[in-house]
Amino acid sequence: MRLTPLWAAIGLCLASAANANPQDAAKLYQRALAATCANCHGTDGRAVDGSAIPSLAGMPRDYQIAQMKAFRDGTRPATVMHQLTKGLTEQQIESVATYFASLKR
């Protein structure tokens, strides 16, 4: 099995979380989960200017939750988002939305 740089980074974050207090561990997990969005939506949810893919940073939390659930349920058309969101729990969707909403645009 080949370990990609993204999963290696997530592994390091989770390993660091094991030695952190519970609040720090939760924040590291949240950031690692949000990092899986970077391939398309850019680092910290800031897409490249002029991209057809929206930036997530600073987008309202409730809007992000509604959109991810619509992708997951198949009520909003998508290329890959419907596949990606099927693997997310309610808590993970809320966590990712909270993280990106907390960032400045």
C-alpha positions as a LaTeX table, in Angstrom:
\begin{tabular}{lrrr}
\hline
Residue & $x$ (\AA) & $y$ (\AA) & $z$ (\AA) \\
\hline
Met1 & 0.00 & 0.00 & 0.00 \\
Arg2 & 1.36 & 3.41 & $-0.99$ \\
Leu3 & 1.06 & 6.21 & 1.55 \\
Thr4 & 0.23 & 9.54 & $-0.09$ \\
Pro5 & 1.60 & 12.78 & 1.36 \\
Leu6 & $-1.91$ & 13.85 & 2.44 \\
Trp7 & $-2.53$ & 10.67 & 4.44 \\
Ala8 & 0.98 & 10.86 & 5.86 \\
Ala9 & 0.22 & 14.40 & 7.09 \\
Ile10 & $-3.08$ & 13.27 & 8.57 \\
Gly11 & $-1.26$ & 10.42 & 10.30 \\
Leu12 & 1.26 & 12.84 & 11.79 \\
Cys13 & $-1.54$ & 15.10 & 13.01 \\
Leu14 & $-3.32$ & 12.16 & 14.62 \\
Ala15 & $-0.09$ & 10.90 & 16.17 \\
Ser16 & 0.51 & 14.37 & 17.61 \\
Ala17 & $-3.05$ & 14.40 & 18.88 \\
Ala18 & $-2.37$ & 11.30 & 20.95 \\
Asn19 & 0.00 & 13.35 & 23.13 \\
Ala20 & $-2.20$ & 16.46 & 23.27 \\
Asn21 & $-5.04$ & 17.34 & 25.60 \\
Pro22 & $-8.53$ & 16.35 & 24.36 \\
Gln23 & $-9.40$ & 19.85 & 23.10 \\
Asp24 & $-6.15$ & 20.10 & 21.10 \\
Ala25 & $-6.67$ & 16.59 & 19.76 \\
Ala26 & $-10.16$ & 17.50 & 18.53 \\
Lys27 & $-8.82$ & 20.60 & 16.76 \\
Leu28 & $-6.03$ & 18.60 & 15.11 \\
Tyr29 & $-8.54$ & 16.00 & 13.93 \\
Gln30 & $-10.83$ & 18.74 & 12.60 \\
Arg31 & $-7.99$ & 20.37 & 10.68 \\
Ala32 & $-6.78$ & 17.02 & 9.30 \\
Leu33 & $-10.29$ & 16.21 & 8.10 \\
Ala34 & $-10.61$ & 19.64 & 6.47 \\
Ala35 & $-7.24$ & 19.13 & 4.77 \\
Thr36 & $-8.80$ & 16.41 & 2.64 \\
Cys37 & $-10.69$ & 19.21 & 0.82 \\
Ala38 & $-7.49$ & 21.03 & $-0.18$ \\
Asn39 & $-6.90$ & 19.15 & $-3.45$ \\
Cys40 & $-9.90$ & 20.87 & $-5.01$ \\
His41 & $-10.80$ & 23.78 & $-2.74$ \\
Gly42 & $-7.25$ & 24.95 & $-1.98$ \\
Thr43 & $-5.20$ & 25.16 & 1.19 \\
Asp44 & $-7.43$ & 26.16 & 4.11 \\
Gly45 & $-10.36$ & 26.25 & 1.70 \\
Arg46 & $-8.99$ & 29.12 & $-0.37$ \\
Ala47 & $-9.38$ & 28.19 & $-4.03$ \\
Val48 & $-7.20$ & 29.72 & $-6.72$ \\
Asp49 & $-8.58$ & 33.00 & $-8.10$ \\
Gly50 & $-10.73$ & 32.39 & $-11.16$ \\
Ser51 & $-11.36$ & 28.74 & $-10.24$ \\
Ala52 & $-14.75$ & 27.20 & $-10.96$ \\
Ile53 & $-14.45$ & 25.50 & $-7.58$ \\
Pro54 & $-15.61$ & 27.73 & $-4.72$ \\
Ser55 & $-13.51$ & 28.79 & $-1.78$ \\
Leu56 & $-14.80$ & 27.37 & 1.49 \\
Ala57 & $-12.99$ & 29.73 & 3.86 \\
Gly58 & $-15.44$ & 32.13 & 5.47 \\
Met59 & $-18.48$ & 30.51 & 3.86 \\
Pro60 & $-21.42$ & 30.33 & 6.32 \\
Arg61 & $-21.45$ & 27.12 & 8.35 \\
Asp62 & $-25.13$ & 26.29 & 7.86 \\
Tyr63 & $-24.85$ & 26.79 & 4.09 \\
Gln64 & $-21.87$ & 24.41 & 3.93 \\
Ile65 & $-23.71$ & 21.79 & 5.97 \\
Ala66 & $-26.78$ & 22.03 & 3.73 \\
Gln67 & $-24.68$ & 21.74 & 0.57 \\
Met68 & $-22.64$ & 18.76 & 1.80 \\
Lys69 & $-25.82$ & 16.96 & 2.85 \\
Ala70 & $-27.39$ & 17.71 & $-0.55$ \\
Phe71 & $-24.32$ & 16.27 & $-2.28$ \\
Arg72 & $-24.42$ & 13.21 & $-0.02$ \\
Asp73 & $-28.15$ & 12.67 & $-0.57$ \\
Gly74 & $-27.83$ & 13.17 & $-4.33$ \\
Thr75 & $-30.17$ & 16.18 & $-4.47$ \\
Arg76 & $-27.43$ & 18.50 & $-5.69$ \\
Pro77 & $-25.57$ & 17.50 & $-8.85$ \\
Ala78 & $-21.81$ & 17.13 & $-8.64$ \\
Thr79 & $-18.83$ & 15.55 & $-10.31$ \\
Val80 & $-17.13$ & 13.98 & $-7.27$ \\
Met81 & $-18.66$ & 15.65 & $-4.21$ \\
His82 & $-21.53$ & 13.16 & $-4.00$ \\
Gln83 & $-18.96$ & 10.35 & $-3.74$ \\
Leu84 & $-16.76$ & 12.16 & $-1.22$ \\
Thr85 & $-19.58$ & 13.19 & 1.10 \\
Lys86 & $-21.09$ & 9.69 & 1.25 \\
Gly87 & $-18.17$ & 8.72 & 3.48 \\
Leu88 & $-18.75$ & 11.53 & 5.99 \\
Thr89 & $-20.76$ & 11.27 & 9.19 \\
Glu90 & $-23.07$ & 14.05 & 10.39 \\
Gln91 & $-20.44$ & 15.04 & 12.96 \\
Gln92 & $-17.68$ & 15.17 & 10.34 \\
Ile93 & $-19.79$ & 17.35 & 8.04 \\
Glu94 & $-20.52$ & 19.73 & 10.92 \\
Ser95 & $-16.87$ & 19.77 & 11.99 \\
Val96 & $-15.57$ & 20.59 & 8.51 \\
Ala97 & $-18.21$ & 23.29 & 8.04 \\
Thr98 & $-17.36$ & 24.81 & 11.43 \\
Tyr99 & $-13.65$ & 24.82 & 10.57 \\
Phe100 & $-14.04$ & 26.55 & 7.20 \\
Ala101 & $-16.63$ & 29.01 & 8.51 \\
Ser102 & $-14.16$ & 30.09 & 11.21 \\
Leu103 & $-11.53$ & 31.10 & 8.63 \\
Lys104 & $-11.28$ & 34.51 & 7.02 \\
Arg105 & $-11.91$ & 34.66 & 3.28 \\
\hline
\end{tabular}
